[in-house]
Short mmCIF file of C-alpha atoms in Angstrom, two decimals:
data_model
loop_
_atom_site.label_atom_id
_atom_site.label_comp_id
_atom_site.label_asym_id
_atom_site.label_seq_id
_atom_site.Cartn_x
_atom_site.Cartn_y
_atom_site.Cartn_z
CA UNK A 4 -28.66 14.52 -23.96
CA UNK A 5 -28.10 18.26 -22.99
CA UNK A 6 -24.49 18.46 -23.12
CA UNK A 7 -24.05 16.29 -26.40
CA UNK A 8 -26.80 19.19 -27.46
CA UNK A 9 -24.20 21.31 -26.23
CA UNK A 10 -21.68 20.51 -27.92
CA UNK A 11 -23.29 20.54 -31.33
CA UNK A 12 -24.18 23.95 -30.61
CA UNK A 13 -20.93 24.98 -29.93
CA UNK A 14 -19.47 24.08 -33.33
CA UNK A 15 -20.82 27.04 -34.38
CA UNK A 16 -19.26 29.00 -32.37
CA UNK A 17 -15.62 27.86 -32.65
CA UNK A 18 -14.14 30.70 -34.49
CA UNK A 19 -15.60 32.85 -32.32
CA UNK A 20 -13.84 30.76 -29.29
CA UNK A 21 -10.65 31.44 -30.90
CA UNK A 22 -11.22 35.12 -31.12
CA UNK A 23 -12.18 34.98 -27.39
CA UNK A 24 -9.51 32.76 -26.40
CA UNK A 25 -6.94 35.73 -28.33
CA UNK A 26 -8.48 39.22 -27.74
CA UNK A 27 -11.28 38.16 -24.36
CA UNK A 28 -8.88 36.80 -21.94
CA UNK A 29 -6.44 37.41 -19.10
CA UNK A 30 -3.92 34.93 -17.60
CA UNK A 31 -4.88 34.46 -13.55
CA UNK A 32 -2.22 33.11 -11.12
CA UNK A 33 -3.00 30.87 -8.74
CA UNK A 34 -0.43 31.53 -5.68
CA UNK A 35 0.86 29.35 -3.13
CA UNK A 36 1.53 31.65 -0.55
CA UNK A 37 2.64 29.55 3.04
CA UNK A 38 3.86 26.26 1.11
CA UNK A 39 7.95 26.40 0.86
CA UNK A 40 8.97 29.98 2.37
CA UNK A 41 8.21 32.23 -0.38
CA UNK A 42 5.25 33.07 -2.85
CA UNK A 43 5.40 30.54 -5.75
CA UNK A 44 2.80 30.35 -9.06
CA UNK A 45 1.43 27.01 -8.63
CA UNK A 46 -0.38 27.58 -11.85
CA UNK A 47 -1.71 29.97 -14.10
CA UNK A 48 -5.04 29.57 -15.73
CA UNK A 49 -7.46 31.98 -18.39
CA UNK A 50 -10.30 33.52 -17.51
CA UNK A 51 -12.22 36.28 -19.14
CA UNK A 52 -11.08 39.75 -18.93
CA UNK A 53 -12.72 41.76 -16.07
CA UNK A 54 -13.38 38.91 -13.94
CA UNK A 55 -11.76 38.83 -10.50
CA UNK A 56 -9.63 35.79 -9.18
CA UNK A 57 -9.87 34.73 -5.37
CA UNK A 58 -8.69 32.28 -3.06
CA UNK A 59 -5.02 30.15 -3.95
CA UNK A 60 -3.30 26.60 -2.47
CA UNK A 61 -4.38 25.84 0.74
CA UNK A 62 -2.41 23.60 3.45
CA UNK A 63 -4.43 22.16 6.06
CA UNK A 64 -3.66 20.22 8.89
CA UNK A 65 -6.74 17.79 8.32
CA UNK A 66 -6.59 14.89 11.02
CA UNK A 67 -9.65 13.10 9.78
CA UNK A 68 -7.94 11.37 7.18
CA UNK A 69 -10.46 12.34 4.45
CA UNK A 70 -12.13 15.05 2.24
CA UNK A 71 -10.04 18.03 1.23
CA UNK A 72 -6.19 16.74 0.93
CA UNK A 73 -3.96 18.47 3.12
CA UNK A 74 -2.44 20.29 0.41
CA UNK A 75 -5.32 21.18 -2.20
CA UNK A 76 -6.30 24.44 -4.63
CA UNK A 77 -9.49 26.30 -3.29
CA UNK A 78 -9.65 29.60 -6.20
CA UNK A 79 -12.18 30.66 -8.59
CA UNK A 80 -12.65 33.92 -10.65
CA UNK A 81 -15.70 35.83 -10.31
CA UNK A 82 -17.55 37.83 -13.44
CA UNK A 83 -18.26 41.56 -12.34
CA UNK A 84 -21.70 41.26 -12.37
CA UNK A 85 -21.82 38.43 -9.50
CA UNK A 86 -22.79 35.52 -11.81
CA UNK A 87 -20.55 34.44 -14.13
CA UNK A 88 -17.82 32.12 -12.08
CA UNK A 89 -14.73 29.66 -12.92
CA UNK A 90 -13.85 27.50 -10.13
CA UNK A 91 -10.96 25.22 -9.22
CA UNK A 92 -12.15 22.63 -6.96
CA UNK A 93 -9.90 20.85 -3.88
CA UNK A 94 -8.71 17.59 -4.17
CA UNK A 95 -10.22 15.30 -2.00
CA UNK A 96 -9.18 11.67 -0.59
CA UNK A 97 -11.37 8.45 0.80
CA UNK A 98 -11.03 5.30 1.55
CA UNK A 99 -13.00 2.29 2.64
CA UNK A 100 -13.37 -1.68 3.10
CA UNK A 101 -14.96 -4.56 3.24
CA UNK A 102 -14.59 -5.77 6.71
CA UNK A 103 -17.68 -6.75 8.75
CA UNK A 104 -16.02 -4.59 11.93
CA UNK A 105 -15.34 -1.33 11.43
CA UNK A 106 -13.11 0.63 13.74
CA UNK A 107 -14.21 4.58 15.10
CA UNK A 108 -13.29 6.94 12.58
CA UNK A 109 -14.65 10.34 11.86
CA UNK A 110 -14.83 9.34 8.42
CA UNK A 111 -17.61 7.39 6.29
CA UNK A 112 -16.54 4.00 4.81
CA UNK A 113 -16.44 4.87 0.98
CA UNK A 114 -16.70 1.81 -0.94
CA UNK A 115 -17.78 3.56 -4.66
CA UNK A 116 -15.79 2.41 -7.33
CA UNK A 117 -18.33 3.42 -9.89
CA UNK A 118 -17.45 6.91 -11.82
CA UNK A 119 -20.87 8.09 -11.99
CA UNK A 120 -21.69 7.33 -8.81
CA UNK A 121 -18.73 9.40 -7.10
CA UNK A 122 -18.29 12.51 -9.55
CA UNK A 123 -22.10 13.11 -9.04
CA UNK A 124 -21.45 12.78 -5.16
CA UNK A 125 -18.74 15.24 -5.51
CA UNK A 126 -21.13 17.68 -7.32
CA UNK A 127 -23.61 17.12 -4.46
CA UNK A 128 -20.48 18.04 -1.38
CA UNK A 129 -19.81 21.22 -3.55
CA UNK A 130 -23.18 22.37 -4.65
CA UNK A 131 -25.38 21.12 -2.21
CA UNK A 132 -28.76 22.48 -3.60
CA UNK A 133 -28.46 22.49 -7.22
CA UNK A 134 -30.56 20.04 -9.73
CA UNK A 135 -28.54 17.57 -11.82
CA UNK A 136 -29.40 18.37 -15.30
CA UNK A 137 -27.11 16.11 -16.87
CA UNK A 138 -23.76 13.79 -17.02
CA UNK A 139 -21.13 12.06 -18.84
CA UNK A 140 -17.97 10.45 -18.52
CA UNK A 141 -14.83 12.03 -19.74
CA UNK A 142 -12.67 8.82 -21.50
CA UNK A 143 -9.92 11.57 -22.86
CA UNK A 144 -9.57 13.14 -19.02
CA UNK A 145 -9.66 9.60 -18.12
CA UNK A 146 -6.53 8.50 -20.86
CA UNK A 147 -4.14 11.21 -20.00
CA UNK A 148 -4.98 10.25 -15.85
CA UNK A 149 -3.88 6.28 -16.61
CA UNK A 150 -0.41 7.47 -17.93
CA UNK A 151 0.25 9.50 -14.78
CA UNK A 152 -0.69 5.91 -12.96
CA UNK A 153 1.44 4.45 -15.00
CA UNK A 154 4.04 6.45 -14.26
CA UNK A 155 3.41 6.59 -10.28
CA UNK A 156 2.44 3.08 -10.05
CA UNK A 157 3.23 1.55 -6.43
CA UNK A 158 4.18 -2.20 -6.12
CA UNK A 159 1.66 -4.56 -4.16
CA UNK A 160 2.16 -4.91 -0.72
CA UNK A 161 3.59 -8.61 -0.01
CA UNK A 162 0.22 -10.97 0.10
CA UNK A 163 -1.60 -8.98 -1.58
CA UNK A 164 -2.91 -7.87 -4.80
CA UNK A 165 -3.45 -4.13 -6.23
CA UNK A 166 -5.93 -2.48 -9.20
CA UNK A 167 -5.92 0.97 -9.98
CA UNK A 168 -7.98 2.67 -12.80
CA UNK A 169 -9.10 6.26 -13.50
CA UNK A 170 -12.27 7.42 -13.98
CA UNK A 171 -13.52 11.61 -15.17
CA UNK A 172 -17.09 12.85 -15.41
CA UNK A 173 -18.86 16.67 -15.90
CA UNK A 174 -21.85 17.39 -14.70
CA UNK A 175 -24.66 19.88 -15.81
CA UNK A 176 -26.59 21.43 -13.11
CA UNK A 177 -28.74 24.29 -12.55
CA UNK A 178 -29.51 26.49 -9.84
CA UNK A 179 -30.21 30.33 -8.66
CA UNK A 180 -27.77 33.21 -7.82
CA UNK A 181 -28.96 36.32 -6.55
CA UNK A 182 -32.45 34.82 -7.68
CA UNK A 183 -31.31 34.36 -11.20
CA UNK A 184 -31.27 31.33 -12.93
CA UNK A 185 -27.78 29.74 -13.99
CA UNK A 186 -26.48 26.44 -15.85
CA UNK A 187 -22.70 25.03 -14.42
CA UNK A 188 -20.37 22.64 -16.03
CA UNK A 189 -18.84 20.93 -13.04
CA UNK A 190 -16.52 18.06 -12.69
CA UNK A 191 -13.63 16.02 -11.67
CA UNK A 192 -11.18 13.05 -12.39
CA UNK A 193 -10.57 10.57 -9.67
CA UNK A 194 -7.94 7.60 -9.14
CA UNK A 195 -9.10 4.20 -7.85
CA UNK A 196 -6.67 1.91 -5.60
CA UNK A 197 -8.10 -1.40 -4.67
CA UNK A 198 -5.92 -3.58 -2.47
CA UNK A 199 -6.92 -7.08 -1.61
CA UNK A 200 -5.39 -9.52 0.41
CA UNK A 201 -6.68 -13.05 2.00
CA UNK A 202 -8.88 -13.09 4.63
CA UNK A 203 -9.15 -14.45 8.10
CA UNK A 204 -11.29 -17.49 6.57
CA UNK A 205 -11.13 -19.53 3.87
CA UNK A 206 -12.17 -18.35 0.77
CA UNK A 207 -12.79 -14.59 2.20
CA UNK A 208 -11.20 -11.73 0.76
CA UNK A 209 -10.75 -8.33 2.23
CA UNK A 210 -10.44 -5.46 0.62
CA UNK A 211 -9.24 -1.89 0.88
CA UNK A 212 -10.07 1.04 -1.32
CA UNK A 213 -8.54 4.01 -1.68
CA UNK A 214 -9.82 7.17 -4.03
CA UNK A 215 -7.75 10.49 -4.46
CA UNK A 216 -8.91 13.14 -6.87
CA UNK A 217 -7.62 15.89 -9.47
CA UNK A 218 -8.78 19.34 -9.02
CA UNK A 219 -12.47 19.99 -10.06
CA UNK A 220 -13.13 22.41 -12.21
CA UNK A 221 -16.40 24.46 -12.70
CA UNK A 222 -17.90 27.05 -14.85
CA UNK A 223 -21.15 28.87 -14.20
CA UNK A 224 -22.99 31.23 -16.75
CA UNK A 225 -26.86 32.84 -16.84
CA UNK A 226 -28.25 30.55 -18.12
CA UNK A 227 -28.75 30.47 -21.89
CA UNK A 228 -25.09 31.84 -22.32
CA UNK A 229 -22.91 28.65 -21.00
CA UNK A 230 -20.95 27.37 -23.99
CA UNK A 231 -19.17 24.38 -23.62
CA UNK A 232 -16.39 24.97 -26.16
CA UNK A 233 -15.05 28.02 -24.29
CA UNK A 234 -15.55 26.24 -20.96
CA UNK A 235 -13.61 23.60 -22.70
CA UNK A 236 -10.70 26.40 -23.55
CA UNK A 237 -10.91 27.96 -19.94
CA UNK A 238 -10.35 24.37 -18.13
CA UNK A 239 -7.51 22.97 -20.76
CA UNK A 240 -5.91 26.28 -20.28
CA UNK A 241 -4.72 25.33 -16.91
CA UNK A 242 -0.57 25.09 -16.38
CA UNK A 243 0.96 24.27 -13.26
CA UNK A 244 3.84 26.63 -12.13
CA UNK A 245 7.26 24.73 -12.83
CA UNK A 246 8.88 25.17 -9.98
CA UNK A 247 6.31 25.04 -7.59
CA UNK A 248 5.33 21.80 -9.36
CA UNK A 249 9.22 20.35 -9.07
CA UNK A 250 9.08 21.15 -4.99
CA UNK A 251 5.20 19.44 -4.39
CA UNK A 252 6.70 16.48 -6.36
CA UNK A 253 9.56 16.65 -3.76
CA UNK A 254 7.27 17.22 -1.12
CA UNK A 255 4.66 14.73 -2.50
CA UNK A 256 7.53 11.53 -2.75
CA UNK A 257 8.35 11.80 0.78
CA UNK A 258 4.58 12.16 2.16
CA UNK A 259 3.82 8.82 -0.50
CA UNK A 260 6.51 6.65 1.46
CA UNK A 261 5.48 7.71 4.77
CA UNK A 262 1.57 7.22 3.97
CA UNK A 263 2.46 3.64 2.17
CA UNK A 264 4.52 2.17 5.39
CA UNK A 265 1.49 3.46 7.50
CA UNK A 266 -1.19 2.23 4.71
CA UNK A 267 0.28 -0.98 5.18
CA UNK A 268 0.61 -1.41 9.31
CA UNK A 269 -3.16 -0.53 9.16
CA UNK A 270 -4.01 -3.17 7.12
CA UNK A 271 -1.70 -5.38 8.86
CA UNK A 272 -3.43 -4.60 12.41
CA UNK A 273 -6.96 -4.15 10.80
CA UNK A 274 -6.09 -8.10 9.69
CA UNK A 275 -4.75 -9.52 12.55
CA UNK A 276 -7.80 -7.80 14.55
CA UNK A 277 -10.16 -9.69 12.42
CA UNK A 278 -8.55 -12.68 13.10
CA UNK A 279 -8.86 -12.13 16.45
CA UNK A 280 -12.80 -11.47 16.06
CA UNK A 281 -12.98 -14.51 14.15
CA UNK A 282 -11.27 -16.88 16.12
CA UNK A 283 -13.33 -15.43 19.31
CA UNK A 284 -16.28 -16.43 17.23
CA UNK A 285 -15.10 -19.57 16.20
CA UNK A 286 -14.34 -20.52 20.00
CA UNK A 287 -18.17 -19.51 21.02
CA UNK A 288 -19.33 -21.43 18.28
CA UNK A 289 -17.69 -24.56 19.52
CA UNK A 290 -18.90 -24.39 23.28
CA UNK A 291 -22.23 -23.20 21.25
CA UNK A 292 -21.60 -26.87 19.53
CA UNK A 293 -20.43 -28.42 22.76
CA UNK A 294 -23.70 -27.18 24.71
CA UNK A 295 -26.05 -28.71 22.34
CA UNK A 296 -24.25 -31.79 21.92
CA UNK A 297 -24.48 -31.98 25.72
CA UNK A 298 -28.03 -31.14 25.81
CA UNK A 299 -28.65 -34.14 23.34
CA UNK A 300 -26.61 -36.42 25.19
CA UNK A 301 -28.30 -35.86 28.43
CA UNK A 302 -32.08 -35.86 26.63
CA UNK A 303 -30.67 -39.40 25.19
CA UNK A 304 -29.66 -40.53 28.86
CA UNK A 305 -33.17 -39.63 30.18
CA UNK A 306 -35.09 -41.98 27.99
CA UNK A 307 -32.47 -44.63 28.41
CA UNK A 308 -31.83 -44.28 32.28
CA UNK A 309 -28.30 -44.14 32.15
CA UNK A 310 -25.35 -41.56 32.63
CA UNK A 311 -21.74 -41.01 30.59
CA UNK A 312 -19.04 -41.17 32.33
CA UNK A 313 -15.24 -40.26 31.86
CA UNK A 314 -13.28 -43.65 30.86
CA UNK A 315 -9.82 -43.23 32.84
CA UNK A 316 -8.27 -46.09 30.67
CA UNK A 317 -9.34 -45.40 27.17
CA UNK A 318 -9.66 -41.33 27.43
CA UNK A 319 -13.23 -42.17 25.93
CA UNK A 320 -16.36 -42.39 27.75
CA UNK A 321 -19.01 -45.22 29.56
CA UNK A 322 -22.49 -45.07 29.33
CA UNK A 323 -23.47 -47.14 32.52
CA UNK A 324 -27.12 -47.67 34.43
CA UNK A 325 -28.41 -44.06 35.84
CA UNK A 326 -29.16 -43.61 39.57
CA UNK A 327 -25.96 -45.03 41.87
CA UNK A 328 -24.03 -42.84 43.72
CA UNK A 329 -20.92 -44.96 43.65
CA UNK A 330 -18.90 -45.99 40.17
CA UNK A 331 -16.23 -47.71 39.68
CA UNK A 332 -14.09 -48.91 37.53
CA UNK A 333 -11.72 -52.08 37.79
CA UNK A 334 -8.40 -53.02 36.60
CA UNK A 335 -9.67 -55.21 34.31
CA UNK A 336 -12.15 -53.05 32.94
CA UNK A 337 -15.36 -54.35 34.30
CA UNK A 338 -17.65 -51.87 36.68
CA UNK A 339 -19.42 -51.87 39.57
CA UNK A 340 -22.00 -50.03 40.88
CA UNK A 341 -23.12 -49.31 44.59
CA UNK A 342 -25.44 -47.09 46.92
CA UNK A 343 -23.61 -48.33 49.73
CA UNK A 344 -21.19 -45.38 51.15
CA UNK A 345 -18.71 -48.01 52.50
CA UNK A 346 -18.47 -49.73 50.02
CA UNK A 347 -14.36 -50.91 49.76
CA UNK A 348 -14.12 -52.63 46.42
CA UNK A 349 -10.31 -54.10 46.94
CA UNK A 350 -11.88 -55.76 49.53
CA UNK A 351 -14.77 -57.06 47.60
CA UNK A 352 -12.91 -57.95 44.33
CA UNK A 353 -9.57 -57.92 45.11
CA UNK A 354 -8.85 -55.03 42.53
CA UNK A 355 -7.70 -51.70 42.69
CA UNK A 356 -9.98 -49.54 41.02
CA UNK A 357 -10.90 -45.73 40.37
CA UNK A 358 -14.18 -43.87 40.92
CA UNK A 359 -15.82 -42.71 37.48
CA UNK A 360 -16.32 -38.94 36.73
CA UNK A 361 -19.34 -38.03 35.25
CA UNK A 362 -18.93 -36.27 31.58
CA UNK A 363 -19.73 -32.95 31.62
#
């Protein structure tokens, strides 16, 4: 594979990383400007001296429920000739389900709970047009990401049942700047949150999948001079600012108990909604059921020449000879059957009686 090429080729150059990390480098803040009143450092990262740093945290007011988090770093440094670029990525959040109904949301359903399959869609979202060269997972990213889940771990909601798991990936890619020909090291760790809970039928299961990344981070060369071990050393070189980090987790804590209650009254209306759905089905499926049993019944009748009838006594029904107007039951039990309007039967039998309804 490319990168494992890569990295091979790299070893040779790991002295010379050390020199560049030492004597080639500047430190580059990365500001949060609007967040809590004054200018903080939310972290500080190296990039080659020279190179020009842009952009900082961003807070957004994003309705949608997905894509960039409200609160998410949007920076990168840029090489003097144009080329040559680091980039800090924004965190992004989905979500998705299971459930055969899906309600109007601006946002797609995002059931991916394969690594692979989501870093390269977050390659595709942030470099639209560029060819995937090559890809593979990042297991250390992916170790240091579990204890932080560890540590932040939320209990299940009660009837359900929760899974969460980390996953990191780079990508190589290649594409043109200013019609020259570059190779970028792109990637991104995210955090998996599966929550299942019983269905409105037997045996079915819904579930509810959530995904939150880490900052991405990119670095873009001409191509021919990427290296991964000093993209390696720019990316690990990344600190967060201590007391801008201290007030997000503050901030962060109080957003997490207001976004659980409401994670949880969604899936408690999105459940009770799909009961509703189901029992609506259920209750066409019986008249659906009833129909066709009637249709049989009455197909039976035909060939037999007779008609069902309610059975006031029994709550059952009587199947009795087709083709008299009048029907009537006696008080002990027996039937009789007339054309004849005035027909009285107390005064014929000496019985009370009551006049048979035909089954519908």
């Amino acid at each position: 594979m490319i990168i494992k090429t890569m990295i091979a080729a790299s070893a040779f150059v790991c002295l010379t990383s050390g020199a560049l990390a030492q004597q080639n480098v500047q430190q580059a803040q990365i500001i949060d400007r609007h967040g809590f009143g004054r200018p903080l450092v939310a972290a500080t990262l190296s990039i080659p001296k020279g190179w020009k740093s842009e952009g900082g945290i961003v807070w957004s007011q994003n309705a949608s429920g997905c894509g960039p988090a409200p609160t998410h770093i949007n920076w990168h440094a840029l090489a003097p000739d144009g080329i040559g670029m680091i980039s800090v990525l924004p965190e992004e959040t989905w979500s998705g389900n299971n459930l055969p109904v899906q309600g109007q949301t601006q946002c797609p359903n995002v059931t991916v709970t394969d690594t692979k399959q989501f870093v390269l869609s977050f390659v595709q979202r942030h470099r639209p047009n560029a060819r995937l060269l090559d890809y593979h997972d990042r297991p250390d990213i992916v170790a240091k990401v579990n204890q932080q889940i560890e540590q932040t771990r939320q209990p299940a909601i009660y009837g359900s049942e929760t899974r969460q798991w980390a996953g990191a990936g780079l990508a190589l890619i290649g594409y043109q700047v200013n019609g020259k020909e570059v190779r970028e090291l792109i990637g991104t760790a995210v955090m998996f949150n599966v929550m299942r809970m019983q269905g409105a039928y037997p045996g079915e299961v819904q579930e509810f999948l959530s995904l939150s990344t880490m900052p991405g981070f990119a670095i873009r060369m001409p191509e021919g001079q990427l290296d991964l071990q000093q993209a390696e050393f720019f990316r690990s070189s990344g600190k967060p600012g201590l007391e801008w980090q201290q007030r997000m987790a503050q901030h962060n804590a109080k957003m997490a108990g207001i976004n659980a209650k409401g994670a949880a009254d969604r899936a408690r209306i999105t459940s009770e909604t799909n009961r509703e759905i189901s029992d609506l089905r259920m209750d066409s499926w019986r008249r659906q059921q009833a129909s066709s049993d009637r249709n049989h019944r009455e197909a039976i009748e035909t060939i037999r020449g007779t008609e069902t009838f309610n059975d006031p006594s029994g709550g059952g029904t009587v199947e009795l000879d087709y083709g008299y107007d009048k029907n009537y039951q006696l008080d002990d039990g027996s039937h009789v059957q007339t054309n004849d309007p005035f027909y009285d039967p107390y005064a014929n039998t000496g019985q009370n009686s009551t006049e048979l309804q035909v089954t519908e």
